[in-house]
Short mmCIF file of C-alpha atoms in Angstrom, two decimals:
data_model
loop_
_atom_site.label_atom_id
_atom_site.label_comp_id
_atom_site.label_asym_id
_atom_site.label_seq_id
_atom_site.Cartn_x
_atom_site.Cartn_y
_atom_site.Cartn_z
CA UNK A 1 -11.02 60.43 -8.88
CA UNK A 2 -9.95 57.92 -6.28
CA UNK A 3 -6.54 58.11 -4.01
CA UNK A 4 -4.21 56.14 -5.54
CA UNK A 5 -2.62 54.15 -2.53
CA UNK A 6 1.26 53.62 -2.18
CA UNK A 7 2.73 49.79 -1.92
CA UNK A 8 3.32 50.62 1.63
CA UNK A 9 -0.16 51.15 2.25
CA UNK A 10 -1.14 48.69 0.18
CA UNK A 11 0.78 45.98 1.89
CA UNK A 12 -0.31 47.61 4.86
CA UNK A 13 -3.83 46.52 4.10
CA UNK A 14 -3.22 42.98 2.63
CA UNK A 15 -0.98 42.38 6.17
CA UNK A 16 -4.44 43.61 8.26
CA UNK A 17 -6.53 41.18 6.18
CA UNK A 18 -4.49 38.01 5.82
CA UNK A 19 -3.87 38.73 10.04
CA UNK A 20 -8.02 38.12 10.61
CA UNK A 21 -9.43 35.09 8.53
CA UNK A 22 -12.64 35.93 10.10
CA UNK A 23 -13.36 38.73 8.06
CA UNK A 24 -15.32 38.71 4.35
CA UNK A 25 -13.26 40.19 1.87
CA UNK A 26 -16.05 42.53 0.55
CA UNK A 27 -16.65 43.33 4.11
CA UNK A 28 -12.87 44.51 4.59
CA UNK A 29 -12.79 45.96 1.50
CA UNK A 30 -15.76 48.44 2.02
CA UNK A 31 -14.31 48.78 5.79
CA UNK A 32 -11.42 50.40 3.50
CA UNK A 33 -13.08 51.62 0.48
CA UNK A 34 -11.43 49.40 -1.65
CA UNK A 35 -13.10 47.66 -4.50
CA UNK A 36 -12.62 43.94 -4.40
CA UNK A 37 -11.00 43.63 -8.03
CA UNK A 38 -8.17 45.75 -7.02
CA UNK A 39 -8.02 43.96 -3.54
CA UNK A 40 -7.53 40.82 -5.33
CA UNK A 41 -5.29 42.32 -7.68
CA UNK A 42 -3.05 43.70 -5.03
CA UNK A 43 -2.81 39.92 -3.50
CA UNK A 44 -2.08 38.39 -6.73
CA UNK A 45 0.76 41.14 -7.15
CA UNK A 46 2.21 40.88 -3.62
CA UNK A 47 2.09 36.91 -3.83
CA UNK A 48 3.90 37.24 -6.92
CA UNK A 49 6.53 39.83 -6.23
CA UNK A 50 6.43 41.61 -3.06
CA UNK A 51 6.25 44.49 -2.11
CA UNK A 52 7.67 46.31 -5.53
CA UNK A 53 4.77 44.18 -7.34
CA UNK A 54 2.27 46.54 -5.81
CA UNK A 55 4.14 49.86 -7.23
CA UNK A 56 1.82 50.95 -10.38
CA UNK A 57 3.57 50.36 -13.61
CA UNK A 58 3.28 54.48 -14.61
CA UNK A 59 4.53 55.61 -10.71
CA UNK A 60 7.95 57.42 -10.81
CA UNK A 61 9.65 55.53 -8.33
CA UNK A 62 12.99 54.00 -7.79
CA UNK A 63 13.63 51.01 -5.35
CA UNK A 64 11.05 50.66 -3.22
CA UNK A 65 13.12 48.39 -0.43
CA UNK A 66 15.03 50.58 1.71
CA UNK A 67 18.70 51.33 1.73
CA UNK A 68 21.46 48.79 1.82
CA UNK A 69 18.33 45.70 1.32
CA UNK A 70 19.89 43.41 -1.54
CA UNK A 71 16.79 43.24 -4.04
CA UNK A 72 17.98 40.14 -5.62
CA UNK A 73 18.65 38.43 -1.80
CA UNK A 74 15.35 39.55 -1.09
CA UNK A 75 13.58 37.99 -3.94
CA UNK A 76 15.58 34.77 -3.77
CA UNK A 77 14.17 34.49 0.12
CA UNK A 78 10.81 35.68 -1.10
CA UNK A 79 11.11 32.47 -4.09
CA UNK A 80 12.26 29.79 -1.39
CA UNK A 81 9.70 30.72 1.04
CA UNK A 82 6.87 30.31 -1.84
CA UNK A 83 8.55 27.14 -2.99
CA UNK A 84 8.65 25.75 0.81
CA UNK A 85 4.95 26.19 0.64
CA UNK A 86 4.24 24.89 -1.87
CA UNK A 87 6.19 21.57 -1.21
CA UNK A 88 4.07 21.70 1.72
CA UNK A 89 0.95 22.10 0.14
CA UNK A 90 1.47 19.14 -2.34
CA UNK A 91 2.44 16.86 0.43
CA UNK A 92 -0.62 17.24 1.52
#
């Protein structure tokens, strides 16, 4: 059975591939025995949400931002940052 990966080390990997747009995404993902599906599955999720959208929906665990972090501050910033770009990307 495979290693199930923590959102820390999952974000961990999506940082390390969206930081060198030279590398494949199959190629990364065998680099990091990953399959692609769940690499794209884990981008989707972390677009979406953050870092708590990468926690698996049966883990046991509470808040995943550390202590004294605001979750709802944090996903307003995380919203206005994704609306910002996407202004930007329909000015276009």
């Amino acid at each position: 059975m495979a290693k199930h990966l923590n959102p820390l080390e999952k974000e961990f990997l999506i940082r390390k591939f969206k930081g060198n747009s030279k590398v494949k995404l199959g190629d990364f993902c065998r680099a990091n025995n990953v399959s692609e599906t769940s690499f794209k599955k884990w981008l989707k999720q972390y677009e979406e949400a953050g870092i708590e959208g990468l926690a698996r929906a049966d883990a046991e665990i509470g808040n995943i931002l550390p202590e004294g972090i605001d979750k709802t501050k944090e996903g307003y910033k995380r919203e206005i940052l994704r609306l910002r770009i996407e202004n930007e990307r329909l000015k276009k």
